[in-house]
Coordinates of C-alpha atoms in Angstrom, one line a residue:
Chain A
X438 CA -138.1 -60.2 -100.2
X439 CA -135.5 -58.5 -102.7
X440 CA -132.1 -57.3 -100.3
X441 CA -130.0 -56.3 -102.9
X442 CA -129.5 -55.9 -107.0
X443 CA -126.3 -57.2 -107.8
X444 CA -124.8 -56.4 -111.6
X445 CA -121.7 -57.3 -113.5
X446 CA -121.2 -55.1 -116.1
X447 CA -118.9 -56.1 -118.4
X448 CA -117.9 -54.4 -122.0
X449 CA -119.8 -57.0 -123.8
X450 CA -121.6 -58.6 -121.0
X451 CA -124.5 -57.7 -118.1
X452 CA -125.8 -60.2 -115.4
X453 CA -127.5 -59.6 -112.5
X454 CA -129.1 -61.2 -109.9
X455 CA -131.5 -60.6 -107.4
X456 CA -130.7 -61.6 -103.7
X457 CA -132.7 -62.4 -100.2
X458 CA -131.4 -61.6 -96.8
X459 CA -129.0 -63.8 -96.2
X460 CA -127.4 -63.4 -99.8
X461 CA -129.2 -66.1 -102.0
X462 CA -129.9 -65.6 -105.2
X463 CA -133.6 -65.6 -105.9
X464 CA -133.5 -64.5 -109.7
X465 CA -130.9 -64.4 -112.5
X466 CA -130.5 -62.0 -116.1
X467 CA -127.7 -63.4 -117.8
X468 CA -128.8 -62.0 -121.3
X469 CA -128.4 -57.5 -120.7
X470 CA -127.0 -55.7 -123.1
X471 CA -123.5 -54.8 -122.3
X472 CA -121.3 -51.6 -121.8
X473 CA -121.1 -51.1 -126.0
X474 CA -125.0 -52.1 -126.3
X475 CA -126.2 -50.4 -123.5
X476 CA -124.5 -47.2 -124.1
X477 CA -126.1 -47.2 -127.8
X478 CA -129.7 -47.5 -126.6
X479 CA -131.6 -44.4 -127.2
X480 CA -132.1 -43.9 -123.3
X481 CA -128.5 -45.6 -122.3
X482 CA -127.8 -47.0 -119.0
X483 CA -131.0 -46.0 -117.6
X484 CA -133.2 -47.7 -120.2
X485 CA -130.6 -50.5 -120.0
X486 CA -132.3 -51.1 -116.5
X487 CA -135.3 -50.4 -116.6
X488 CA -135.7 -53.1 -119.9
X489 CA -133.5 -55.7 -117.3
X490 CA -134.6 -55.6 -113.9
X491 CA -137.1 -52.8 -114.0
X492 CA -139.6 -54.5 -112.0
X493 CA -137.3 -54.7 -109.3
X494 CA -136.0 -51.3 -109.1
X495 CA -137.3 -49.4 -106.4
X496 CA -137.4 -52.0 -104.3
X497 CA -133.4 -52.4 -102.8
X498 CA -130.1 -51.1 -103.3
X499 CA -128.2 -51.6 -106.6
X500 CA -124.6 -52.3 -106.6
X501 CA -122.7 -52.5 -110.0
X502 CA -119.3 -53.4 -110.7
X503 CA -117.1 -53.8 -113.9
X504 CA -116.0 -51.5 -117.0
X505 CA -119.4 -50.1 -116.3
X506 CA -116.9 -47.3 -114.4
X507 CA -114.4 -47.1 -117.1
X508 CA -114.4 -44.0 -119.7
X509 CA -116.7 -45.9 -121.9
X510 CA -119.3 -46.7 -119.2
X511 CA -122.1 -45.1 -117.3
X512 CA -119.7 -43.0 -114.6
X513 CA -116.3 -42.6 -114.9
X514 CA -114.5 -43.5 -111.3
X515 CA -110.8 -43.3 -109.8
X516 CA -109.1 -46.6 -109.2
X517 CA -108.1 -47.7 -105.9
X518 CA -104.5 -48.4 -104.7
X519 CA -103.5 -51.7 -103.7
X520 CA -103.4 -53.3 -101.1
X521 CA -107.4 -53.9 -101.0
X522 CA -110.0 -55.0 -99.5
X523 CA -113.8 -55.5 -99.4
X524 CA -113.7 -52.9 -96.5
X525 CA -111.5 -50.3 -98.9
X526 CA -114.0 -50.9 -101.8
X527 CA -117.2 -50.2 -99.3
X528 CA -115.3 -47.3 -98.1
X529 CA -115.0 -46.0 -102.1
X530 CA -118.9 -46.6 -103.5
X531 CA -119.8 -44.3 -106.0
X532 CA -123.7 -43.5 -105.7
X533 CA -124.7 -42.5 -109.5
X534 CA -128.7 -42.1 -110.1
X535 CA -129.3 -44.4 -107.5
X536 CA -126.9 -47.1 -108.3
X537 CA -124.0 -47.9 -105.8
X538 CA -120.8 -48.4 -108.2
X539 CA -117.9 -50.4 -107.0
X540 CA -114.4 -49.1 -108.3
X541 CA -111.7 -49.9 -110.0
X542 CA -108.2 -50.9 -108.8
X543 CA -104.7 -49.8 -110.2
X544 CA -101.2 -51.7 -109.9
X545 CA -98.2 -49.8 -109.6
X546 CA -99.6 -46.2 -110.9
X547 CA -96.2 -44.7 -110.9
X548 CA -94.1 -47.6 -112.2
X549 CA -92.9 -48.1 -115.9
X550 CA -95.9 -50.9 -116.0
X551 CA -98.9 -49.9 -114.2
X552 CA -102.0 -51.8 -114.3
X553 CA -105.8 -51.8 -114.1
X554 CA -108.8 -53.7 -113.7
X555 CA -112.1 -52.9 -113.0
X556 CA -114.7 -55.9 -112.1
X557 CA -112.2 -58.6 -111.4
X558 CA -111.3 -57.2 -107.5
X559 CA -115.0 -58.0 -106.6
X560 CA -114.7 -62.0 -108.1
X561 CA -111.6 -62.0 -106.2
X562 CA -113.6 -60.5 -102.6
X563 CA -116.2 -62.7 -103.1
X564 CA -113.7 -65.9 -102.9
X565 CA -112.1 -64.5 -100.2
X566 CA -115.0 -63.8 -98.5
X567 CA -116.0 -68.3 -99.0
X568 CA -112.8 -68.9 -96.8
X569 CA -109.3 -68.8 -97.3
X570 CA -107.4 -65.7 -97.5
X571 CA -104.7 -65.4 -100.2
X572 CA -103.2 -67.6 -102.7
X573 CA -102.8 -66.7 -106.6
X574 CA -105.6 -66.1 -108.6
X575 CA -106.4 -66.7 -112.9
X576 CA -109.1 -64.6 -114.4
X577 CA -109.3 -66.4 -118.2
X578 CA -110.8 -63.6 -120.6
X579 CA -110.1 -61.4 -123.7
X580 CA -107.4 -60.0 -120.7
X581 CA -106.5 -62.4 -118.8
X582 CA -106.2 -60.7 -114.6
X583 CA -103.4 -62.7 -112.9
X584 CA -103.6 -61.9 -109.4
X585 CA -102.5 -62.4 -105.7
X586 CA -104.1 -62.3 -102.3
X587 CA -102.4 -61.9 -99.0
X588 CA -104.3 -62.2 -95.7
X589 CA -107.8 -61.2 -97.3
X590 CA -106.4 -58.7 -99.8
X591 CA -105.5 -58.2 -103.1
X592 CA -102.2 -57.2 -103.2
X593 CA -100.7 -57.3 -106.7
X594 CA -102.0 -58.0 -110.5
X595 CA -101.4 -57.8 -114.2
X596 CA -103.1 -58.1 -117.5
X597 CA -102.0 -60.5 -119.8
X598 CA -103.4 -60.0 -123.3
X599 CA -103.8 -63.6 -124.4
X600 CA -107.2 -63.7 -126.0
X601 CA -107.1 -60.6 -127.8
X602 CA -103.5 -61.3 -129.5
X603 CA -105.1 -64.6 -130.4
X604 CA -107.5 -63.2 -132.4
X605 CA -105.2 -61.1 -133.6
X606 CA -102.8 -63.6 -134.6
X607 CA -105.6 -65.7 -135.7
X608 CA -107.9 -63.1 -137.9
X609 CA -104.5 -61.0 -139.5
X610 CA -101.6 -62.7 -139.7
X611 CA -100.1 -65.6 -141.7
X612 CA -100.8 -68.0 -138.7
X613 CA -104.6 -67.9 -139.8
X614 CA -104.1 -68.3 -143.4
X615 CA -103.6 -72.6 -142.8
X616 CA -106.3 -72.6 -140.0
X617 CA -109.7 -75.0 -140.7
X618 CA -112.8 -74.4 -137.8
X619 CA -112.7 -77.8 -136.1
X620 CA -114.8 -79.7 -133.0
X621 CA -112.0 -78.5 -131.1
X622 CA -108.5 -80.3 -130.2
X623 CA -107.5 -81.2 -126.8
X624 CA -104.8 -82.8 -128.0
X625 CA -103.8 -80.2 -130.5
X626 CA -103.8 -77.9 -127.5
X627 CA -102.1 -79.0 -125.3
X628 CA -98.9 -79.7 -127.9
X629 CA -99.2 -75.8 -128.1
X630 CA -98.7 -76.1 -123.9
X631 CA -95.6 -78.1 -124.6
X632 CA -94.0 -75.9 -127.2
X633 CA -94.2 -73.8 -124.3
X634 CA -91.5 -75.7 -122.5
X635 CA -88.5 -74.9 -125.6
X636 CA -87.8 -72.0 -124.3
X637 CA -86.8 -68.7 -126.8
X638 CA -89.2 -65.9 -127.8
X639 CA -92.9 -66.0 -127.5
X640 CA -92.6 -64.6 -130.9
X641 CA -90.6 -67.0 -132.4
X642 CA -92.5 -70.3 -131.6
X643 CA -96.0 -68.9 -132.4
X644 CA -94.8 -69.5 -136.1
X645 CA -94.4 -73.2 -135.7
X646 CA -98.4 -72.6 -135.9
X647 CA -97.2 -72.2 -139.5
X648 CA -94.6 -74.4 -140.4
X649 CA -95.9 -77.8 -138.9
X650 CA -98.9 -76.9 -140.9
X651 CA -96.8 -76.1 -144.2
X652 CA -94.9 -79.7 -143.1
X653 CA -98.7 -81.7 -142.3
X654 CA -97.4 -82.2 -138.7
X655 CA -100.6 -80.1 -137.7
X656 CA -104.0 -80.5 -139.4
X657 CA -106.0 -77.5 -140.6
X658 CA -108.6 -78.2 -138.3
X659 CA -106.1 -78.2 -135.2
X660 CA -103.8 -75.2 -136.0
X661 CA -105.7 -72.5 -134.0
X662 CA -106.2 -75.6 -130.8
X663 CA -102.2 -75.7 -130.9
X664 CA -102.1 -71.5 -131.4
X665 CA -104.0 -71.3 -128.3
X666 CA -102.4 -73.2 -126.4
X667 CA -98.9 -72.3 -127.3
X668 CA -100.3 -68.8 -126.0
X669 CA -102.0 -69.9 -123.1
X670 CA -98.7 -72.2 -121.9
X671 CA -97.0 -69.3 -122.2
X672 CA -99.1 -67.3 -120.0
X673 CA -99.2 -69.6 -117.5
X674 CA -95.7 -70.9 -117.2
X675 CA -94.5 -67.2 -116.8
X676 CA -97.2 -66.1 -114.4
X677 CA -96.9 -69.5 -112.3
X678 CA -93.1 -68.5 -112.2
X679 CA -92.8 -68.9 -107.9
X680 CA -96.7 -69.0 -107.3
X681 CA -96.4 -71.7 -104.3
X682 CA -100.0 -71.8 -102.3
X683 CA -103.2 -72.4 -103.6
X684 CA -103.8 -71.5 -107.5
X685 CA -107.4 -70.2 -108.6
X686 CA -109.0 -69.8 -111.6
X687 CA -112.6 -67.6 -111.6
X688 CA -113.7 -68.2 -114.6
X689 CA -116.8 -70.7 -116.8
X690 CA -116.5 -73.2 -119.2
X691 CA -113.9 -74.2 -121.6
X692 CA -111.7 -71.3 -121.6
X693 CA -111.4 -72.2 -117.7
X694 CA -111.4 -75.3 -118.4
X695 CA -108.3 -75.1 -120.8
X696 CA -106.1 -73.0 -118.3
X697 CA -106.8 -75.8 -115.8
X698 CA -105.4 -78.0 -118.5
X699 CA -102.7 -75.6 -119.3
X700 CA -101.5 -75.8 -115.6
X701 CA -101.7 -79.3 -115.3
X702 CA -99.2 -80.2 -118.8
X703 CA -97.2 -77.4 -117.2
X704 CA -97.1 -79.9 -113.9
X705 CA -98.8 -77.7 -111.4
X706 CA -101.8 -78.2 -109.8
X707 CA -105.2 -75.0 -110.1
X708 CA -108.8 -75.6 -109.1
X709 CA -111.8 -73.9 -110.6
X710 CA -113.5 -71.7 -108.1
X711 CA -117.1 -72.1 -108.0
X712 CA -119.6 -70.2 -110.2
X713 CA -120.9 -66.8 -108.7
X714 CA -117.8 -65.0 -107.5
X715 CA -119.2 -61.8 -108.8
X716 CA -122.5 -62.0 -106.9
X717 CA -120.8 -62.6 -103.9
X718 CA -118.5 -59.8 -104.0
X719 CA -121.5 -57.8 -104.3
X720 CA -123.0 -58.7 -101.9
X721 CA -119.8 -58.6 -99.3
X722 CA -119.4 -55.2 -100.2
X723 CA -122.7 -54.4 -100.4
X724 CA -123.1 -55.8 -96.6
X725 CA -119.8 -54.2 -95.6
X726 CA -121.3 -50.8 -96.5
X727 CA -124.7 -51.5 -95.0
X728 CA -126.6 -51.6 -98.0
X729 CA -127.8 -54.9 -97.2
Chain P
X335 CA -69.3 -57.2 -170.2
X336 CA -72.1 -58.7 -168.0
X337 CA -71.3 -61.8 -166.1
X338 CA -74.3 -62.8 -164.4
X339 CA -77.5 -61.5 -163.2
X340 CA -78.9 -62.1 -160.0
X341 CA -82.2 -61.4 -158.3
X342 CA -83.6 -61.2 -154.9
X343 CA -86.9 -62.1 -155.3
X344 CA -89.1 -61.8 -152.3
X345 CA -93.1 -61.6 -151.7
X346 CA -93.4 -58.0 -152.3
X347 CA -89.8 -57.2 -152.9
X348 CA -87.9 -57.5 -156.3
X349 CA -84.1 -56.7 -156.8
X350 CA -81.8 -57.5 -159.9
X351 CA -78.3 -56.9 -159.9
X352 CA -76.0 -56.8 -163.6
X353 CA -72.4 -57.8 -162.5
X354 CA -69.0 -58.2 -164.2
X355 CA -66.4 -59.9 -164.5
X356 CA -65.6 -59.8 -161.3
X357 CA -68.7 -59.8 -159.2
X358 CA -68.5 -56.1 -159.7
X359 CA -72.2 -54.3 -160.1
X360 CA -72.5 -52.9 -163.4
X361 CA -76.8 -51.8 -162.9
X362 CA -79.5 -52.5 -160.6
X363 CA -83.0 -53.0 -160.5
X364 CA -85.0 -52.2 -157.1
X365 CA -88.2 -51.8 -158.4
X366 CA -89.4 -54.8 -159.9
X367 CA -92.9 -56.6 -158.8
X368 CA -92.6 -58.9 -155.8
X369 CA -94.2 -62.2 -156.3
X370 CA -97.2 -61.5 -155.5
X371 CA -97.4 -58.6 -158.2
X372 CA -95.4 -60.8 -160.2
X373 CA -97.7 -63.7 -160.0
X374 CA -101.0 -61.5 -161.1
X375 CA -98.9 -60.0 -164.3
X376 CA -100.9 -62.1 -167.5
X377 CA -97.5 -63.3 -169.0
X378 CA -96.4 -64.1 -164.9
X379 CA -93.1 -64.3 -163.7
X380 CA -91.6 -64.8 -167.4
X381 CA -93.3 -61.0 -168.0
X382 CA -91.8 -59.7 -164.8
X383 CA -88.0 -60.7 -166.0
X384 CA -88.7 -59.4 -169.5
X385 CA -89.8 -55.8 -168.2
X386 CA -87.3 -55.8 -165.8
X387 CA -84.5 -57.0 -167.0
X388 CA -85.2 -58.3 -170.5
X389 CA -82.5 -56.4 -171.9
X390 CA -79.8 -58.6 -170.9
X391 CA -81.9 -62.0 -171.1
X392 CA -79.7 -64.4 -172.8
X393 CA -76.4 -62.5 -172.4
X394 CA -75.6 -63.9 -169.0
X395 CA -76.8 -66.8 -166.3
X396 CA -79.5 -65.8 -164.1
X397 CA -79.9 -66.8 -160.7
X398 CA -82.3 -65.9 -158.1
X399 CA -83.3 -66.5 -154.2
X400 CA -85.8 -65.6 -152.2
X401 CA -89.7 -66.8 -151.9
X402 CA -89.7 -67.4 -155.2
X403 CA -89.1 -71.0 -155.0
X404 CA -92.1 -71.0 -152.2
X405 CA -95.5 -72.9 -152.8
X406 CA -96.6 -68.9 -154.1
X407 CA -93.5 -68.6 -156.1
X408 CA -92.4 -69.8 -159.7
X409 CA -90.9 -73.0 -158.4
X410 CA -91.3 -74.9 -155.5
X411 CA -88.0 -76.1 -154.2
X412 CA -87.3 -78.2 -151.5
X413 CA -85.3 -77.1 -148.4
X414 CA -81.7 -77.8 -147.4
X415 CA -80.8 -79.2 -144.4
X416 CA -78.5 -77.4 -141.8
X417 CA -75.7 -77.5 -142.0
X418 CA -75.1 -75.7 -145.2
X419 CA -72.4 -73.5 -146.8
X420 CA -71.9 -71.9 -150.6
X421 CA -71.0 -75.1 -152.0
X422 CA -74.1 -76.8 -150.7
X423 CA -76.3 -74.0 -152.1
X424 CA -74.5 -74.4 -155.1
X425 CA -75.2 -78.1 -155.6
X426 CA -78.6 -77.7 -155.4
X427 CA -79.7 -75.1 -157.9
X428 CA -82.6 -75.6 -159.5
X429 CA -82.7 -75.1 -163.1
X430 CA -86.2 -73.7 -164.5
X431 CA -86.9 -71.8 -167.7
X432 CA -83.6 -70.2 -167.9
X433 CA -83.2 -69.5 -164.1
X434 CA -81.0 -71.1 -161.7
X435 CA -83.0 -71.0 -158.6
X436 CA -81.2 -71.2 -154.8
X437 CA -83.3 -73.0 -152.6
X438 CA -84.0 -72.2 -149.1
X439 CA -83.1 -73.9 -145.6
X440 CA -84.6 -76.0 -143.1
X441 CA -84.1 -76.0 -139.2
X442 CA -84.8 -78.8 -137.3
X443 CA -87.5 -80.4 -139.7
X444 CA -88.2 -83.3 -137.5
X445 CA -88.6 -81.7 -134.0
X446 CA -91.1 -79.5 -132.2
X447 CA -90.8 -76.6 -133.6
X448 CA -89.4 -76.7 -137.4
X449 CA -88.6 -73.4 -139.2
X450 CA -87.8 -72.2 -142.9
X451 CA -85.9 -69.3 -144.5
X452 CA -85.8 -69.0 -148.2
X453 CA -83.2 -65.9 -149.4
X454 CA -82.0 -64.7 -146.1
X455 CA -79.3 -68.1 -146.1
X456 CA -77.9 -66.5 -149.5
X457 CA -77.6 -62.9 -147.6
X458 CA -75.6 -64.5 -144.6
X459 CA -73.9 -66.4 -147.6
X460 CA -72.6 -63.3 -148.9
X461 CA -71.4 -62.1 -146.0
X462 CA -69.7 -65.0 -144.9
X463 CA -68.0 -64.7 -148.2
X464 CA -66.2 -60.9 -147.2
X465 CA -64.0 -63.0 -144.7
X466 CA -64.8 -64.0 -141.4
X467 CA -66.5 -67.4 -140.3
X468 CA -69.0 -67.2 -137.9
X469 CA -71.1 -65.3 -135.1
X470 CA -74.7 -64.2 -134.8
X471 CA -76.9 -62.9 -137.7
X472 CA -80.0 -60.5 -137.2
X473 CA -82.3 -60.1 -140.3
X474 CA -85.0 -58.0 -139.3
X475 CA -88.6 -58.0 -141.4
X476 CA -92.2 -59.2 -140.8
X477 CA -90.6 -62.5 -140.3
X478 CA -87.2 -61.3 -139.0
X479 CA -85.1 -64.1 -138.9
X480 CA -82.0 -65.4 -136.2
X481 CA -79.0 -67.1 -137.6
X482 CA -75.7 -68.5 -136.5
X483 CA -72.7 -69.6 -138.6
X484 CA -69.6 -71.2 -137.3
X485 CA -67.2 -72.2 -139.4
X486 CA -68.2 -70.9 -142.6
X487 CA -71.6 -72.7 -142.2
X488 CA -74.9 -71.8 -141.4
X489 CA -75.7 -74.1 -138.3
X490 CA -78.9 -72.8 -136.7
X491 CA -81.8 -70.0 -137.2
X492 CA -85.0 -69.2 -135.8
X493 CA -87.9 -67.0 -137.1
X494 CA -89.7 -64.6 -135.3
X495 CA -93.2 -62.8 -136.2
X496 CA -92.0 -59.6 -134.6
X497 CA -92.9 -57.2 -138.0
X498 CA -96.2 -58.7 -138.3
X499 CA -97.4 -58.9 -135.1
X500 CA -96.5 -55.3 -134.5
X501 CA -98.8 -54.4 -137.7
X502 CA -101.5 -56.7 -136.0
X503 CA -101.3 -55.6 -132.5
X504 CA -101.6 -51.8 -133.9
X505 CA -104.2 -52.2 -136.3
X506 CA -106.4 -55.2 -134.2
X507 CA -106.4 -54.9 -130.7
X508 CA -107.1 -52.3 -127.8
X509 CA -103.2 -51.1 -128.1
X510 CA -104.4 -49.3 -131.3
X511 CA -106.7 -47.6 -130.0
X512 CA -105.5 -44.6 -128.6
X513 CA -102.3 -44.7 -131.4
X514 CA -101.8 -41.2 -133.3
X515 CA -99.1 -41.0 -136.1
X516 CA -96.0 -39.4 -135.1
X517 CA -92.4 -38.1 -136.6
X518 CA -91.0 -41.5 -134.9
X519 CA -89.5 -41.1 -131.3
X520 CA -86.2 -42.7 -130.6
X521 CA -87.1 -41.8 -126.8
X522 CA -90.2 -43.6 -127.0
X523 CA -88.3 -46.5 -128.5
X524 CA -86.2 -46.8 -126.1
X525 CA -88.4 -46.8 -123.5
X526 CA -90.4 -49.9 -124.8
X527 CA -87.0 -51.3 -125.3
X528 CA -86.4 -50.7 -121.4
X529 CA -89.6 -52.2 -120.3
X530 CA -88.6 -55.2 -121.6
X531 CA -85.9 -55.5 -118.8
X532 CA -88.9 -56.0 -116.5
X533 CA -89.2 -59.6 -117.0
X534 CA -92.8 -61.8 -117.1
X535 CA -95.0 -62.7 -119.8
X536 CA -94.7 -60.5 -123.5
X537 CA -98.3 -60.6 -123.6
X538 CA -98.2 -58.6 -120.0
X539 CA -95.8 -56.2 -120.6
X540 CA -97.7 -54.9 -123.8
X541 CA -100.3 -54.0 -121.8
X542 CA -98.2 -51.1 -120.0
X543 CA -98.7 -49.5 -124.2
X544 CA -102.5 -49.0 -123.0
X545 CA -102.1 -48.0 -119.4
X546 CA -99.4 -45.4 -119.3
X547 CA -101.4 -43.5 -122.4
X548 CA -104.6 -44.4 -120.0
X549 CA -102.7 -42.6 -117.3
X550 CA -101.5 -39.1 -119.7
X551 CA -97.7 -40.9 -119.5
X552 CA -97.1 -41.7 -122.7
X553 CA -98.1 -39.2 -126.1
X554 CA -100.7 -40.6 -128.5
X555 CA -97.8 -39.9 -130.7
X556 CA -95.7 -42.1 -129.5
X557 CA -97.4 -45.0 -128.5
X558 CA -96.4 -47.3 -131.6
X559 CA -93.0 -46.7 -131.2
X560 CA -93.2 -47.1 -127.4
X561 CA -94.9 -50.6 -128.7
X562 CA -92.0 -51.2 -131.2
X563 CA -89.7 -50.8 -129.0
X564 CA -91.3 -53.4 -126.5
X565 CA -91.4 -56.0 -128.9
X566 CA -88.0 -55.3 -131.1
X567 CA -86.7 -55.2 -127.4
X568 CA -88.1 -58.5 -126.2
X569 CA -87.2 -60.1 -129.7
X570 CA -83.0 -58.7 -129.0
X571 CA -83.1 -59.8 -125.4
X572 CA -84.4 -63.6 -126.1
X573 CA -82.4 -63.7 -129.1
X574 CA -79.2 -62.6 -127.9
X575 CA -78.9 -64.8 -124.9
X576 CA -76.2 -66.8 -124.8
X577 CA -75.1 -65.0 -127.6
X578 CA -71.0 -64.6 -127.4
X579 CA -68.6 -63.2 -130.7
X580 CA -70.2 -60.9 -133.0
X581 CA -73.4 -59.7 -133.8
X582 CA -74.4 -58.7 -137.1
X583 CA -77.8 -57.1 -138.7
X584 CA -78.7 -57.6 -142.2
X585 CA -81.2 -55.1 -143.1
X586 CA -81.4 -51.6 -144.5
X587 CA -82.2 -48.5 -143.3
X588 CA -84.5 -47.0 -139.9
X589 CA -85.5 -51.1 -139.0
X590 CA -81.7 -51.7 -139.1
X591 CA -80.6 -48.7 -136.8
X592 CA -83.9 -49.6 -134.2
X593 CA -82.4 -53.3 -134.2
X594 CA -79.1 -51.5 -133.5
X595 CA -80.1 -49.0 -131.0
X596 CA -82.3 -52.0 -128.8
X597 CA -78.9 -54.1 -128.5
X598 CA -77.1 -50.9 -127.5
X599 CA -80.0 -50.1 -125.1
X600 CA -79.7 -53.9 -123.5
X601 CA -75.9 -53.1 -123.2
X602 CA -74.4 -55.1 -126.0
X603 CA -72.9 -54.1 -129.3
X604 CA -74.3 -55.2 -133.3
X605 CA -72.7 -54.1 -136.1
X606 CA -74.8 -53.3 -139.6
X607 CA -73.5 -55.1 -142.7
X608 CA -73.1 -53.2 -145.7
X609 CA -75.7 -53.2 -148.2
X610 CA -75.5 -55.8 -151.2
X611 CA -75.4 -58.7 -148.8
X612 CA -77.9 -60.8 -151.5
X613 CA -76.2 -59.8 -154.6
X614 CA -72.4 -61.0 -153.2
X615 CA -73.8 -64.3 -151.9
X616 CA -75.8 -64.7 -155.5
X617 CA -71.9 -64.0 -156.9
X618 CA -70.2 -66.8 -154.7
X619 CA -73.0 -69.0 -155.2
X620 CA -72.8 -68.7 -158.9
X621 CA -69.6 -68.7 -159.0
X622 CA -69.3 -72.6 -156.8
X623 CA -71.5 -73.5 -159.3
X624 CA -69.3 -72.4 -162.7
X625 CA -71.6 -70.3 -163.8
X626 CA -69.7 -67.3 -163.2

């Protein structure tokens, strides 16, 4: 029997998964359209849905969380102040055509650097809610969320731009113009961690993506593996800066897979939290609000 | 009577120079095709010097710097090793159809992060040739490049991708997005310059360029130069540490005076050379050489 319908909803991404009392997940849809896709059908969100897990509807609460709330997405909601909880984001539901949407949070709204995410605070929930109740956490992605946890809630973030600048470093500017695709250097990547260690502007050692290439130091089929992690080191090395306790990263495959690698040439230790963060902060919110 | 020409010839920049006897400039030429344009004319780079300057072929040496003795350029000349004055520019001319070529510099070829400059060492050249010996250099651009002389010598430099990541950060990513063109805010500027003061990761702090628009605290007008500012700001900070005696920027017009304005903003003091920095190092290197 169907408790609840959980759904990430990213910009580019939709999964959601059907759970039983106690939780469990009885059914998986990795492949919906996301925010961009869904908002260009002819019957939008709605049809979004019903083409996803329309057989299902009817039957138990939905809960959604992700840019699906942002200005782009379904239903535009407020972000919530930090410090936060899974009880402060049951307290803040939005109910929208029958869907229960979980906000956003915001970072410093009046500061010279505020900051946002929307999604990310329910991964983080649903690892607190496996145990353990602070510690830093990595969420790998176009923008990267670096966040921190303090006696079961999230009390600070920020955004770090890494994959984006990449592909903008890598698609428009001179650093592409050497680059080959390869299988992919390990090796390659982590000297980009490294470079990380010399010290001096960001901005400066990015272009000896370029001039070990123009010296054949750095094969064509390596220069973007050293790019990324020249960007990646730096990332982590300045967001590591006195993280003591646990380090997290939420995140799949090799992208996670490489920050792990990143923290570890850096000398510092992260684990890779286990897959389903998102459908368990559903479902802790979900339960905290009595939806399920 | 013309003594010598000289010519700055950069990627999309061409600029000739007719002195006297006495280094003295009798005519320019600002308007000439860079290399690129240069390298697309049927006749080539011969055709670019006779419709520029064709007049006075033959009448006096030529010499030129710049990326024109890159792998894009005329001829490909090898790099000098720091440390290098006048007299070791001078000794390594490169002689090729008629033109006296300067060749550029290399910066720590064998370690991690190597770097180049061809025609900025003949501007800091010139300079260093109007009296005084050392201090810090600042020649902003798409590659804006970080020097430092001591005793007459150019010892150590550093490039940095500030100009072109700028242009691929507006036109690429999110930070773009909600950008509308403005008459240029110094405030704005200065702002981004301040928000560099906040310490963590550059690829963080750009982030604040989205949210405070997000959040109605920063005019669609004036987000690129709030963006400028971050980056220019971050670019003065890591360059200038440790920085000690005098600062000097190379450069012309508004890029100069932003350069300027961040170091005031940061609390420390540059001074702007006067123009004709490339044309007075051409001189004295000519001149080391006998050719003038």
């Amino acid at each position: 029997m169907t408790a609840l319908i959980g759904i990430d909803w990213g910009t580019t991404s939709f999964r959601a998964w059907r759970m039983g009392q106690g939780g469990e997940v009885l059914e998986t849809v990795s492949d919906g359209p996301g925010i961009l896709a869904a908002g260009a059908l002819a019957g939008g969100f709605r049809q979004a849905l019903t083409d996803t897990i329309g057989g299902y509807l009817g039957t138990a609460p939905v809960i959604a969380s992700g840019m699906i709330t942002s200005r782009n997405g379904w239903v535009e909601t407020p972000y919530l102040p930090l410090p936060l909880d899974a009880a402060a984001l049951a307290g803040s539901l939005t109910l929208h055509e029958g869907v229960h949407f979980v906000t956003g949070a915001v970072s410093d709204p009046d500061g010279p650097a505020p900051d946002v995410m929307r999604g990310e605070e329910t991964e983080i929930i649903g690892h607190l809610a496996g145990g353990g109740t602070g510690g830093l956490f990595v969420l790998p992605g176009t923008h990267s969320k670096w966040a921190r946890a303090q006696g079961g809630k999230l009390v600070a973030f920020r955004t770090v731009m890494t994959g984006e600048v990449f592909g903008a470093l890598r698609d428009h500017t001179i650093l592409g113009r050497l680059m080959q695709p390869g299988p992919g250097s390990e090796d390659a990547f982590r000297r980009g961690v490294e470079s990380g260690r010399q010290g001096g502007a960001l901005l400066g050692r990015i272009f000896s993506a370029r001039t070990l290439a123009l010296m054949d130091r750095l094969a064509p089929d390596q220069i973007a593996d050293y790019l990324s992690g020249l960007l990646i080191g730096d990332e982590v090395a300045q967001g590591a800066r006195n993280a003591g306790g646990s380090v997290t990263i939420i995140g799949r495959g090799d992208l996670a897979a490489r920050y792990q690698s990143a923290f570890e040439v850096l000398g510092m230790a992260a684990q890779i939290a286990p897959p389903g963060m998102a459908q368990r902060g559903l479902w802790e919110i979900a339960r905290m609000r009595g939806l399920a």
